[in-house]
Coordinates of C-alpha atoms and ligand atoms in Angstrom, one line a residue:
M1232 CA 0.0 0.0 0.0
L1233 CA 1.4 3.3 -1.0
R1234 CA -0.4 6.5 -0.4
M1235 CA 1.1 9.5 -2.2
V1236 CA 0.2 13.1 -1.8
P1237 CA 1.8 16.2 -3.5
L1238 CA 4.9 17.3 -1.6
P1239 CA 5.2 20.9 -0.6
T1240 CA 7.9 22.4 -2.9
S1241 CA 9.8 23.7 0.2
C1242 CA 10.5 20.2 1.3
A1243 CA 10.4 18.2 -1.9
R1244 CA 13.2 16.0 -0.7
R1245 CA 12.5 13.8 2.3
E1246 CA 16.0 14.1 3.5
E1247 CA 15.7 17.9 3.9
L1248 CA 13.0 17.3 6.6
G1249 CA 15.5 15.7 8.9
V1250 CA 12.8 13.5 10.3
A1251 CA 12.2 9.8 9.8
L1252 CA 8.9 9.1 8.1
P1253 CA 7.1 5.9 9.0
S1254 CA 7.6 3.3 6.3
P1255 CA 5.9 2.4 3.9
Y1256 CA 4.3 5.8 3.7
L1257 CA 5.5 8.5 1.5
L1258 CA 3.3 10.9 3.2
L1259 CA 3.6 14.5 3.9
M1260 CA 0.9 17.0 4.6
P1261 CA -0.2 18.9 1.5
T1262 CA 0.2 22.7 1.5
V1263 CA -3.5 23.4 1.0
Q1264 CA -6.3 22.6 3.3
L1265 CA -8.2 19.7 1.7
N1266 CA -11.5 20.2 3.5
T1267 CA -13.6 22.7 1.6
D1268 CA -13.7 24.8 -1.5
V1269 CA -11.2 22.6 -3.2
V1270 CA -11.0 20.0 -6.0
L1271 CA -8.4 17.2 -5.7
G1272 CA -7.2 14.9 -8.4
V1273 CA -7.2 11.2 -7.7
A1274 CA -5.5 8.2 -9.4
I1275 CA -5.6 4.5 -8.7
P1276 CA -2.9 3.5 -11.2
S1277 CA -3.2 -0.3 -10.8
R1278 CA -6.9 -0.1 -11.8
N1279 CA -6.5 2.5 -14.5
A1280 CA -8.8 4.7 -12.6
R1281 CA -8.6 8.5 -12.3
G1282 CA -10.9 11.3 -11.3
R1283 CA -11.6 14.2 -9.0
I1284 CA -13.1 14.7 -5.6
A1285 CA -14.5 18.1 -4.5
R1286 CA -16.1 19.8 -1.6
L1287 CA -17.6 23.3 -1.5
G1288 CA -18.4 25.3 1.6
R1289 CA -18.1 29.1 1.7
V1290 CA -18.2 29.2 -2.1
V1291 CA -21.6 27.6 -2.3
D1292 CA -22.8 29.6 0.7
S1293 CA -21.9 32.9 -0.9
I1294 CA -23.4 32.0 -4.3
L1295 CA -26.7 30.9 -2.7
A1296 CA -26.8 34.0 -0.4
A1297 CA -27.0 36.2 -3.5
H1298 CA -30.3 34.5 -4.7
N1299 CA -32.6 33.6 -1.8
Y1300 CA -34.0 30.4 -3.4
P1301 CA -36.2 27.8 -1.6
P1302 CA -34.3 24.8 -0.2
A1303 CA -35.0 22.4 -3.1
I1304 CA -33.6 24.9 -5.6
E1305 CA -30.6 25.6 -3.3
T1306 CA -29.8 21.9 -3.1
L1307 CA -30.0 21.7 -6.9
L1308 CA -27.7 24.6 -7.5
A1309 CA -25.3 23.4 -4.9
E1310 CA -25.0 20.1 -6.6
A1311 CA -24.8 21.7 -10.0
L1312 CA -21.9 23.9 -8.8
T1313 CA -20.1 20.8 -7.4
L1314 CA -20.5 19.0 -10.8
T1315 CA -19.2 22.2 -12.5
A1316 CA -16.1 22.2 -10.3
L1317 CA -15.5 18.5 -10.9
L1318 CA -15.8 18.9 -14.7
G1319 CA -14.1 22.3 -14.9
S1320 CA -11.0 21.0 -13.2
L1321 CA -10.6 18.4 -16.0
L1322 CA -9.8 21.3 -18.4
K1323 CA -6.1 21.4 -19.2
E1324 CA -6.0 25.2 -20.0
P1325 CA -6.1 27.6 -17.1
Q1326 CA -8.1 29.9 -19.4
G1327 CA -10.5 27.1 -20.2
Q1328 CA -14.2 27.5 -19.4
L1329 CA -16.7 24.8 -18.5
T1330 CA -20.4 25.6 -18.8
L1331 CA -23.3 23.6 -17.5
Q1332 CA -26.7 24.6 -18.9
A1333 CA -30.0 22.9 -18.4
Q1334 CA -32.5 23.4 -21.3
T1335 CA -35.9 22.4 -20.2
Q1336 CA -39.6 22.3 -21.0
G1337 CA -42.6 21.8 -18.7
G1338 CA -40.8 21.5 -15.4
I1339 CA -40.3 23.6 -12.2
V1340 CA -36.9 24.9 -13.4
D1341 CA -36.7 26.5 -16.8
L1342 CA -33.1 27.5 -16.7
L1343 CA -30.0 26.5 -14.8
V1344 CA -26.6 27.8 -15.7
C1345 CA -23.3 27.3 -14.0
D1346 CA -19.8 28.0 -15.2
Y1347 CA -16.1 27.5 -14.1
L1348 CA -13.1 29.5 -15.1
G1349 CA -9.7 29.0 -13.4
G1350 CA -11.3 27.7 -10.2
E1351 CA -14.0 30.5 -10.1
L1352 CA -17.6 29.3 -10.0
R1353 CA -20.9 31.0 -10.5
G1354 CA -24.4 29.9 -11.2
Y1355 CA -28.1 30.7 -11.1
V1356 CA -31.5 29.0 -11.5
R1357 CA -34.8 30.3 -12.9
H1358 CA -37.8 28.5 -11.5
D1359 CA -41.6 28.7 -11.1
P1360 CA -42.3 29.0 -7.3
E1361 CA -46.0 27.9 -7.7
L1362 CA -45.0 24.6 -9.5
L1363 CA -42.3 24.0 -6.8
E1364 CA -45.0 24.5 -4.1
A1365 CA -47.1 21.8 -5.6
A1366 CA -44.2 19.3 -6.0
S1367 CA -42.8 16.8 -3.5
A1368 CA -40.3 17.9 -0.9
E1369 CA -37.4 16.4 -2.7
P1370 CA -38.3 16.6 -6.4
N1371 CA -36.4 14.3 -8.8
L1372 CA -34.9 15.5 -12.1
K1373 CA -38.1 14.7 -14.0
E1374 CA -40.2 16.9 -11.7
L1375 CA -37.6 19.7 -11.6
F1376 CA -36.8 19.8 -15.3
G1377 CA -39.8 18.2 -17.2
E1378 CA -38.4 17.3 -20.6
G1379 CA -34.9 18.5 -20.0
Y1380 CA -31.5 18.3 -21.4
L1381 CA -28.1 19.1 -19.9
A1382 CA -25.6 20.7 -22.1
I1383 CA -22.0 20.4 -21.0
T1384 CA -19.6 22.7 -22.9
F1385 CA -15.8 22.5 -22.7
D1386 CA -14.1 25.6 -24.1
Q1387 CA -10.3 25.7 -24.4
P1388 CA -9.4 29.0 -26.2
I1389 CA -5.7 28.3 -26.7
A1390 CA -6.2 25.0 -28.4
E1391 CA -9.3 26.5 -30.1
E1392 CA -11.2 23.6 -28.9
R1393 CA -14.9 23.8 -28.2
Y1394 CA -16.9 20.7 -27.4
Q1395 CA -20.5 20.3 -26.3
G1396 CA -22.2 17.2 -25.1
I1397 CA -25.9 17.0 -24.5
V1398 CA -27.7 14.4 -22.4
P1399 CA -31.3 14.0 -21.1
L1400 CA -31.9 15.1 -17.5
E1401 CA -32.9 11.7 -16.2
G1402 CA -32.2 10.0 -12.9
K1403 CA -32.2 10.9 -9.2
N1404 CA -29.9 13.9 -9.4
L1405 CA -27.5 15.7 -11.7
G1406 CA -24.8 13.1 -10.9
D1407 CA -26.8 10.5 -12.7
A1408 CA -27.2 12.7 -15.7
A1409 CA -23.4 13.5 -15.8
Q1410 CA -22.7 9.7 -15.6
S1411 CA -24.9 9.1 -18.6
Y1412 CA -23.1 11.9 -20.4
F1413 CA -19.7 10.2 -20.0
A1414 CA -21.2 6.8 -20.9
Q1415 CA -23.1 8.0 -24.0
S1416 CA -21.1 10.9 -25.4
E1417 CA -17.6 9.9 -24.4
Q1418 CA -17.9 6.1 -24.0
I1419 CA -15.9 6.3 -20.7
P1420 CA -17.1 4.1 -17.8
S1421 CA -17.6 6.7 -15.1
L1422 CA -19.0 7.1 -11.6
V1423 CA -20.4 10.5 -10.5
R1424 CA -21.8 11.1 -7.0
L1425 CA -23.0 14.5 -5.8
A1426 CA -24.5 15.6 -2.4
A1427 CA -25.5 18.9 -0.9
E1428 CA -26.9 19.7 2.5
K1429 CA -27.3 22.6 5.0
R1430 CA -25.5 21.9 8.2
G1431 CA -26.7 24.5 10.7
D1432 CA -26.6 27.9 8.9
H1433 CA -24.1 26.8 6.2
W1434 CA -24.3 24.8 3.0
F1435 CA -21.8 22.1 2.2
A1436 CA -21.7 20.2 -1.1
G1437 CA -19.4 17.4 -2.3
G1438 CA -18.8 15.3 -5.3
L1439 CA -16.8 12.4 -6.6
L1440 CA -16.0 11.7 -10.3
L1441 CA -14.1 8.5 -11.2
Q1442 CA -13.3 7.3 -14.7
H1443 CA -11.7 4.2 -16.2
L1444 CA -8.9 5.6 -18.3
P1445 CA -6.0 3.4 -19.3
E1446 CA -2.6 5.1 -18.8
G1447 CA -1.8 7.9 -21.1
E1448 CA -5.3 8.6 -22.1
E1449 CA -7.3 11.6 -20.9
G1450 CA -11.0 12.4 -21.3
R1451 CA -12.1 12.4 -24.9
E1452 CA -8.6 11.8 -26.1
R1453 CA -8.9 8.2 -25.2
L1454 CA -8.2 5.9 -28.2
H1455 CA -9.9 2.7 -27.1
T1456 CA -13.2 2.0 -25.5
R1457 CA -13.6 -0.9 -23.2
L1458 CA -16.7 -0.7 -21.2
D1459 CA -16.4 -4.2 -19.7
H1460 CA -12.9 -4.1 -18.3
P1461 CA -12.8 -6.1 -15.0
D1462 CA -11.0 -3.4 -13.0
W1463 CA -13.9 -0.9 -13.5
P1464 CA -16.7 -2.7 -11.6
H1465 CA -14.4 -3.0 -8.6
I1466 CA -13.6 0.7 -8.5
A1467 CA -17.2 1.6 -9.2
I1468 CA -18.3 -0.4 -6.2
L1469 CA -15.7 1.1 -3.8
G1470 CA -16.3 4.6 -5.1
G1471 CA -20.1 4.1 -5.1
S1472 CA -20.0 3.2 -1.4
V1473 CA -19.2 6.9 -0.5
K1474 CA -21.9 8.3 1.7
R1475 CA -23.7 11.6 1.2
E1476 CA -22.6 12.7 4.7
E1477 CA -18.9 11.9 3.9
L1478 CA -19.1 14.0 0.8
T1479 CA -20.5 17.0 2.7
D1480 CA -18.6 16.6 6.0
P1481 CA -16.3 19.7 6.3
D1482 CA -14.3 18.0 9.0
L1483 CA -13.3 15.1 6.8
P1484 CA -10.3 16.1 4.5
L1485 CA -10.7 14.9 0.9
D1486 CA -7.5 12.9 0.9
D1487 CA -8.6 11.0 4.1
L1488 CA -11.9 10.2 2.4
I1489 CA -10.2 8.9 -0.7
W1490 CA -8.0 6.8 1.6
R1491 CA -11.0 5.5 3.4
L1492 CA -12.6 4.4 0.1
F1493 CA -9.6 2.9 -1.6
H1494 CA -7.1 1.9 1.1
E1495 CA -7.2 -1.8 -0.1
E1496 CA -5.7 -0.9 -3.4
D1497 CA -2.0 -1.3 -4.2
E1498 CA -1.5 2.4 -4.7
V1499 CA -3.7 5.4 -4.3
R1500 CA -2.4 8.8 -5.4
T1501 CA -3.8 12.2 -4.8
L1502 CA -2.8 14.7 -7.5
D1503 CA -2.9 18.4 -7.9
S1504 CA -5.6 20.4 -6.2
V1505 CA -7.5 23.5 -7.4
Q1506 CA -8.7 26.0 -4.9
L1507 CA -12.3 27.1 -5.6
S1508 CA -13.7 30.6 -5.3
R1509 CA -16.9 32.5 -6.1
G1510 CA -16.3 34.6 -9.1
C1511 CA -18.5 36.6 -11.4
R1512 CA -17.2 38.2 -14.6
C1513 CA -19.8 40.8 -14.9
D1514 CA -17.9 44.0 -15.2
P1515 CA -19.4 47.5 -15.4
D1516 CA -16.9 48.6 -18.1
Y1517 CA -17.7 45.6 -20.2
V1518 CA -21.5 46.1 -19.8
R1519 CA -21.0 49.8 -20.8
S1520 CA -19.0 48.8 -23.9
V1521 CA -21.7 46.3 -25.0
I1522 CA -24.5 48.9 -24.5
A1523 CA -22.4 51.6 -26.3
R1524 CA -22.6 49.4 -29.5
F1525 CA -26.4 49.6 -29.7
P1526 CA -27.9 52.2 -32.0
A1527 CA -28.8 55.5 -30.2
E1528 CA -32.6 54.9 -30.4
D1529 CA -32.2 51.5 -28.7
R1530 CA -30.1 53.0 -26.0
E1531 CA -32.7 55.7 -25.5
A1532 CA -35.4 53.0 -25.0
M1533 CA -33.3 51.3 -22.3
I1534 CA -33.3 54.4 -20.0
G1535 CA -35.5 53.9 -17.0
D1536 CA -37.7 56.4 -15.1
D1537 CA -34.7 57.3 -12.9
G1538 CA -32.7 58.4 -16.0
V1539 CA -30.2 55.6 -16.0
I1540 CA -29.9 52.2 -17.8
R1541 CA -30.1 49.4 -15.3
V1542 CA -28.4 46.1 -16.1
D1543 CA -28.8 43.1 -13.7
C1544 CA -26.4 40.2 -13.6
A1545 CA -28.4 37.0 -13.2
F1546 CA -25.4 35.1 -11.8
C1547 CA -24.5 37.3 -8.8
S1548 CA -27.7 39.5 -8.6
S1549 CA -25.6 42.7 -9.0
S1550 CA -27.3 45.6 -10.5
F1551 CA -25.4 48.2 -12.5
A1552 CA -26.7 51.7 -13.1
I1553 CA -25.2 53.1 -16.3
E1554 CA -25.3 56.8 -17.0
P1555 CA -26.4 57.3 -20.6
K1556 CA -23.9 60.2 -20.9
E1557 CA -21.0 57.9 -20.0
L1558 CA -21.6 55.8 -23.2
Ligands
ZN2009 ZN1 -22.3 39.0 -11.9

């Protein structure tokens, strides 16, 4: 059994520490706190399994605080943000953007959008409060979205690569839909688990994504498809045994949770981590430049009774007042 974690660069050589580490561990504490607002890479090389584990705390709290949604919608958005973090951290380019968008018809929710850019997350939901009132306390995807589809867009500007996969919103939660996305669109055996809950006054959400990817292959670049490899069911059972309360527990570091799930394997590696934050890219100067491009009569029509043009950001609920004379 070998458990490996990234070494802090300041003590990359064990000898420099001047302390004896208990064999057979090659274990040093990572430099970042692996409890909340972080995504951590995971690999189980002997089973050709790789993935990500994430937990969100303050980030999800602050995003939800801007919206004032009912609990069922808060749970949905918290899980969607966690999935966005898991998928976004798969992007190779730091400037890459991952967008999750639900397109729906006849459900409680008619729009859900989340995105990820360099560890920054944002998201919002548009829903019908009356339909939600009439639904069950914990509505499933069908009740929430009606006839819905989830569009997952990977955008990597440097490689000029844009890829969108679309899957039906079916199953218990967004984790099920994401799992179908990988199975159908990318032919990669995958496991996705998501959970979100309010503990006291604070929201916590967690997610696990595991994929069967033979060495040297990543995401959609994989060359061979083998959905029946014997290593995969084993990993899927161990990963699938993760409990909701483990995913959301802020006192359980993510590397400890990975160890708990996979300690019987020959080797478990935790890889790079990405710190998550709440970030919105709405920018008054940018909004001004967009409005300035409209014809004069259109801009005139945008001016409200108070003499300014008001622009609201759906993501962060900010409202900008633009003075027409500034344009
Ligand atoms: Zn904003």
